[in-house]
Coordinates of C-alpha atoms in Angstrom, one line a residue:
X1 CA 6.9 -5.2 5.7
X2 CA 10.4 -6.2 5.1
X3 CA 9.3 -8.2 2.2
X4 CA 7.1 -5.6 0.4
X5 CA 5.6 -6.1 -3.6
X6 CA 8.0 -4.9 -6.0
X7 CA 5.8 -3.6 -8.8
X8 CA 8.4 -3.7 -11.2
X9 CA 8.6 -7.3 -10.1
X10 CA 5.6 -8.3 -9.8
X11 CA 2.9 -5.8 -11.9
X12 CA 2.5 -8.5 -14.9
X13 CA 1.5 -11.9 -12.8
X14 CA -2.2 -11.8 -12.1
X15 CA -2.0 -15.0 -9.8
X16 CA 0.3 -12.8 -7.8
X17 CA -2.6 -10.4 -7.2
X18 CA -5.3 -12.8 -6.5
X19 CA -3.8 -14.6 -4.0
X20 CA -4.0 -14.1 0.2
X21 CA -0.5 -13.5 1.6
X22 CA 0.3 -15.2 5.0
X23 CA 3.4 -13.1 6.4
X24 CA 4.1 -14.3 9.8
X25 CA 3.8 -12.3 12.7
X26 CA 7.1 -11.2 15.2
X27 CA 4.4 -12.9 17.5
X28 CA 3.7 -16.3 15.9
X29 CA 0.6 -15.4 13.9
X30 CA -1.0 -15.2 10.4
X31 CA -0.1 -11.6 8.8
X32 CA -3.2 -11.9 6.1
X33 CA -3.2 -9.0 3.1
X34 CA -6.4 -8.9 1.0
X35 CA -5.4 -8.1 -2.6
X36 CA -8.5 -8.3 -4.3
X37 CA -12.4 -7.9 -3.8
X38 CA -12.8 -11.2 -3.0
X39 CA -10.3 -11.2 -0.3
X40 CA -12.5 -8.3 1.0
X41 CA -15.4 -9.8 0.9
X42 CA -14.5 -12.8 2.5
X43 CA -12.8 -10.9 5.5
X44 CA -15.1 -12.4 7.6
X45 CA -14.3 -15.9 7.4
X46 CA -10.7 -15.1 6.8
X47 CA -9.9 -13.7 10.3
X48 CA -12.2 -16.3 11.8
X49 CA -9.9 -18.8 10.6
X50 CA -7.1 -20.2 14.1
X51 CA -4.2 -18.5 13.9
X52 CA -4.5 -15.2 12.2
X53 CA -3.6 -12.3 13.9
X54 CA -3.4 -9.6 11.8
X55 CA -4.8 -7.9 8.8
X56 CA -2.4 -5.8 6.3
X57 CA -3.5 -3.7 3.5
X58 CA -2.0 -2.5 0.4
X59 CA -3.9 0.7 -0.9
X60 CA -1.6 0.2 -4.6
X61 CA -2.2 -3.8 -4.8
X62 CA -6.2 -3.2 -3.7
X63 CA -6.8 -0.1 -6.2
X64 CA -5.2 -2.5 -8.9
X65 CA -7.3 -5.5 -8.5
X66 CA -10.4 -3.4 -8.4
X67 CA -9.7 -1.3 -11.6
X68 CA -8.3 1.6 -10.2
X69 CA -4.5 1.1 -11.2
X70 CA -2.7 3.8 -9.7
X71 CA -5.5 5.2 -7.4
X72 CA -5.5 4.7 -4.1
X73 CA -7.2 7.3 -3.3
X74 CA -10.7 6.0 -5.6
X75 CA -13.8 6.5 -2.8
X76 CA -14.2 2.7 -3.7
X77 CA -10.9 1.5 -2.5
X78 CA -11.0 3.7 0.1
X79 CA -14.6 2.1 0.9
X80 CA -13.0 -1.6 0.7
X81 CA -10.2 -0.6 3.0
X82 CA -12.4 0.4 5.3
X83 CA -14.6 -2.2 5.5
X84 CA -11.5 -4.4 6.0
X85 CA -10.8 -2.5 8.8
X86 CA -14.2 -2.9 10.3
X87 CA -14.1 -6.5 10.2
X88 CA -10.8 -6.9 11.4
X89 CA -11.1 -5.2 13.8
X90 CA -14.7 -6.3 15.2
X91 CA -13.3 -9.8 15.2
X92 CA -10.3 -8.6 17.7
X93 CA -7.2 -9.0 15.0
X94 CA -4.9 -5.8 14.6
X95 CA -5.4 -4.3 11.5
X96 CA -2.3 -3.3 9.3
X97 CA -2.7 -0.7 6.5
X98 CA 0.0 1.2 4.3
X99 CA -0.1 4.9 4.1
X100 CA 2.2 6.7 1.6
X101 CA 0.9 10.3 2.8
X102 CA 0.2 12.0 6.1
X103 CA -3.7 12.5 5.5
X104 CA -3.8 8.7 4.4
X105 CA -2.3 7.9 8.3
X106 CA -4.5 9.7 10.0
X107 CA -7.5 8.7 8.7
X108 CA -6.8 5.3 9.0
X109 CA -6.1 5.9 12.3
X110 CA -9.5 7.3 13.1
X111 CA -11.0 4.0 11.1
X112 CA -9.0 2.1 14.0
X113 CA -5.9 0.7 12.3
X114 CA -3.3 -0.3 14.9
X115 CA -0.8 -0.6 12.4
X116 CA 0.5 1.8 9.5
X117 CA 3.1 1.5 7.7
X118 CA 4.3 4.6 5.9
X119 CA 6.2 5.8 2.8
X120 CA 7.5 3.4 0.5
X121 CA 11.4 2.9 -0.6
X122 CA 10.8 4.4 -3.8
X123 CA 9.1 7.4 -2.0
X124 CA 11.8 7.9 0.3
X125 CA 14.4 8.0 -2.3
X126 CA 12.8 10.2 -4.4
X127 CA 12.3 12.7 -1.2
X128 CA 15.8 12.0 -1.2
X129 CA 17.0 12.5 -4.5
X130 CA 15.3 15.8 -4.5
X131 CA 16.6 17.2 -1.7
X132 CA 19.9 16.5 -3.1
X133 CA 19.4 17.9 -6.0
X134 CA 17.7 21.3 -4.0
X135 CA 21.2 21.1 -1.8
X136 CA 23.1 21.8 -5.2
X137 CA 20.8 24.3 -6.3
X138 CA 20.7 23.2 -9.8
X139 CA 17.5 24.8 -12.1
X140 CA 16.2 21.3 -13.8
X141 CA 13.9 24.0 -16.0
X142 CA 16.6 24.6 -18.0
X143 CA 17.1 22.9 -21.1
X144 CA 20.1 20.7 -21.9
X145 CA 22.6 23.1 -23.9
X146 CA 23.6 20.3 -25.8
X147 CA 20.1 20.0 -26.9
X148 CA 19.6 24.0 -28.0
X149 CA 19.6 24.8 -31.6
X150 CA 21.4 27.4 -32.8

């Protein structure tokens, strides 16, 4: 999403967090991204609401507002996304998750998300600064001369 959370923006403003994000749809519709627990739980009335087409999930903005900062990978956000998924798509909406691995893409795919978004711009220039840095062959195991004592 072209307007994505910035977590060096963003990481200190609860209310941020807590609330539902409209985004709206290419196709007219309400883009809805559960943040929190609550979000998830009320799924079902969310996506019954007129107007809402689709359903985005963050896996880093979930696993933070359930206590896992920094792991997205927790069986219980996992579980959460999933059931997401499984309401959304029961109730006929596309389902929108982000996936910042391979493995994470495929198995949302096999849970039924129409949707995924992968890598972020901070993986993709890391990729990229690492391959740079591989291109010049440079041993970053070495210590700073300047910082040897002799």
């Amino acid at each position: 999403m072209i307007d994505d959370v910035r977590a060096s923006k963003h990481i200190n403003k609860p209310a941020f967090f807590c609330t539902i994000f409209i985004r709206f749809c290419p196709f007219g519709g309400a883009f809805l991204s559960p943040p929190s627990s609550l979000g998830v739980e009320r799924m079902p009335q969310i996506v019954a609401v007129q107007g809402v087409e689709a359903v985005f999930v963050r896996p880093v903005e979930l696993a933070f507002n359930l206590g896992y900062l920094g792991n997205m990978h927790h069986p219980n956000v996992q579980a959460h996304i999933r059931k997401v998924a499984a309401v959304a798509i029961l109730a006929g909406k596309v389902m929108g998750v982000l996936a910042q691995v391979k493995e994470d893409a495929l198995r949302y795919q096999r849970w039924g998300c129409q949707l995924i978004a992968i890598g972020t711009d901070v993986d993709l220039l890391h990729t990229a600064a690492k391959a740079q840095l591989a291109s010049y062959q440079i041993n970053v195991d070495v210590p700073n001369p300047i910082s040897i004592a002799y």
